[in-house]
């Protein structure tokens, strides 16, 4: 007894030593302790303990993909992270733990949890050289350690291209529902189960014209509708990640909006919508266990298979890839079409530091030196009012520059055509010359300026940049960038605006969610 009580806490404390101090290491975003990560997996919120779990595709031995495990980290707020021991590993060589999801089986539908209402079941793909099957594992300690089910696999159709199960509870039919990709066939399958062990194929979904060479990481999510724009209180959104062959090149995610009745998803849109207008947002997964009435929350992988294994964080700092910010979502309509909105989860409140800037301008520049922000991470917001909606004119640009090297990440809005762009070509540690697919710039067209106001806001975090467009964040752009020295100065400039148009600019330093060295 005594031995156990001493050993258990010691074992539980075994995590990965890691250095989060490198100048490319994001501080407001999760990145793995060392080596390579890709898709977020098994995202669930443990309401009872107030802990968000993040598992992720992890190669613990190299800075490129391969040797896939489920890495694990926990957080009280999705911004402050503690690395945990690896949660799932293969049982034999060349048996890899591929993507999947996790749920709390509060009703013990699985029968794995004799005396608890907080058992966790992970549902994931096991990949071998010849086969991909769906498997489950259960955790009686809140998601820290898992036992694989003795009768795995729970689904085996004899395919090597069948993966990434995402499971949600469908209360109306009293079943668990799995969305899963038949990757090569460009089809999403739906399976149902009363108990997470026995699964029945219910339907297949695909739609004429959906892009991509392979489908991956489907997520079926019930998303609340912005009350002002529709009588419907929620819609089902099916998110599909594709690689390669995404519309912006390499890997990317799109969604279709419709209804789901427990077995069938019916799309109500003729065309898919891109989830992000830049190249670094793939395989987003939605949290299970978010309390009723709160908006759904996603975390994506902020990279692209086109160049993720070449980016310089590997040789320089021993890690590759970060997640996106945690984002809260609703559905709205933009120009008559459904659009999923994006907001940083809880407005970044748990890491929002000192306000650094609060200025108004009609023309010229506002400058901010943020070299004293130790995280080197900053949130900013640019709001325009008094736009002439009949003939909008002028430009509002932003520029994050390095005071030591002049490197920059810039972007801006041209009012007359609604063109919004971001560009990483001014950062020099990794360039189009290193990989022709590392596209320099991304752009989109913003919807009309409605009542004469518009805004964009975002976060710059050492090597990850995210921007959200419109008051509601109805578009998002996620872009990694790799400067040789920290970007530490922000310039916002306005030019040629109508004289009734004014711009207000605010910015805040962000506190780091990491201790620079995590034991
Ligand atoms: C960071 O260090 C502080 C002080 O040692 C500690 O209280 C906190 O739990 C640590 N945070 C993480 C995420 O490890
Ligand atoms: C959970 O399910 C198992 C197997 O059916 C059963 O033995 C156990 O009593 C159940 N526990 C609860 C609390 O329902
Ligand atoms: C648990 O059981 C209750 C009562 O039958 C039901 O309303 C609820 O949807 C179930 N939830 C889950 C996650 O099984
Ligand atoms: C569902 O789609 C898969 C992949 O294309 C196919 O193998 C399977 O036969 C389909 N099932 C049904 C019932 O159509
Ligand atoms: C769900 O929709 C499908 C296709 O429209 C239909 O065949 C099925 O009966 C519906 N199920 C329920 C429970 O309404
Ligand atoms: C940002 O600054 C760089 C370096 O001074 C300059 O080349 C670039 O044009 C600027 N971008 C914008 C949008 O002003
Ligand atoms: C760019 O991407 C395409 C398609 O993914 C690939 O065939 C090509 O080799 C890539 N180019 C480089 C320079 O990596
Ligand atoms: C809005 O919809 C109209 C009609 O379909 C189209 O002509 C216009 O380009 C759209 N505007 C934007 C910003 O997407
Ligand atoms: C304009 O519309 C936006 C978005 O609907 C809203 O947030 C804002 O308060 C409105 N502003 C004015 C001045 O009406
Ligand atoms: C704003 O522009 C209009 C049209 O050019 C002009 O008549 C007006 O005097 C200007 N107002 C101010 C305050 O500059």
PDB file of C-alpha atoms and ligand atoms in Angstrom, residues 243-245 249-250 306 310 432 434-437, ligand 7:
ATOM      1  CA  UNK A 243      -5.457  15.727 -48.828  1.00  0.00           C
ATOM      2  CA  UNK A 244      -4.043  16.230 -51.335  1.00  0.00           C
ATOM      3  CA  UNK A 245      -6.194  18.185 -53.731  1.00  0.00           C
ATOM      4  CA  UNK A 249      -3.218  23.140 -52.563  1.00  0.00           C
ATOM      5  CA  UNK A 250      -2.145  20.209 -50.413  1.00  0.00           C
ATOM      6  CA  UNK A 306       2.637  20.181 -48.744  1.00  0.00           C
ATOM      7  CA  UNK A 310      10.339  20.585 -44.231  1.00  0.00           C
ATOM      8  CA  UNK A 432       8.892  29.457 -51.803  1.00  0.00           C
ATOM      9  CA  UNK A 434      12.505  25.868 -50.206  1.00  0.00           C
ATOM     10  CA  UNK A 435       9.168  24.435 -51.308  1.00  0.00           C
ATOM     11  CA  UNK A 436       7.234  25.687 -54.291  1.00  0.00           C
ATOM     12  CA  UNK A 437       4.002  24.789 -52.524  1.00  0.00           C
TER      13      UNK A 437
HETATM   14  C1  LIG B   7       3.717  20.490 -54.553  1.00  0.00           C
HETATM   15  O1  LIG B   7       2.538  19.715 -54.348  1.00  0.00           O
HETATM   16  C2  LIG B   7       2.287  18.784 -55.376  1.00  0.00           C
HETATM   17  C3  LIG B   7       0.942  18.165 -55.089  1.00  0.00           C
HETATM   18  O2  LIG B   7       0.760  17.972 -53.716  1.00  0.00           O
HETATM   19  C4  LIG B   7       3.413  17.782 -55.425  1.00  0.00           C
HETATM   20  O3  LIG B   7       3.193  16.858 -56.452  1.00  0.00           O
HETATM   21  C5  LIG B   7       4.720  18.510 -55.663  1.00  0.00           C
HETATM   22  O4  LIG B   7       5.791  17.618 -55.631  1.00  0.00           O
HETATM   23  C6  LIG B   7       4.931  19.586 -54.623  1.00  0.00           C
HETATM   24  N1  LIG B   7       6.088  20.398 -54.928  1.00  0.00           N
HETATM   25  C7  LIG B   7       7.116  20.514 -54.104  1.00  0.00           C
HETATM   26  C8  LIG B   7       8.196  21.451 -54.555  1.00  0.00           C
HETATM   27  O5  LIG B   7       7.180  19.942 -53.041  1.00  0.00           O
END
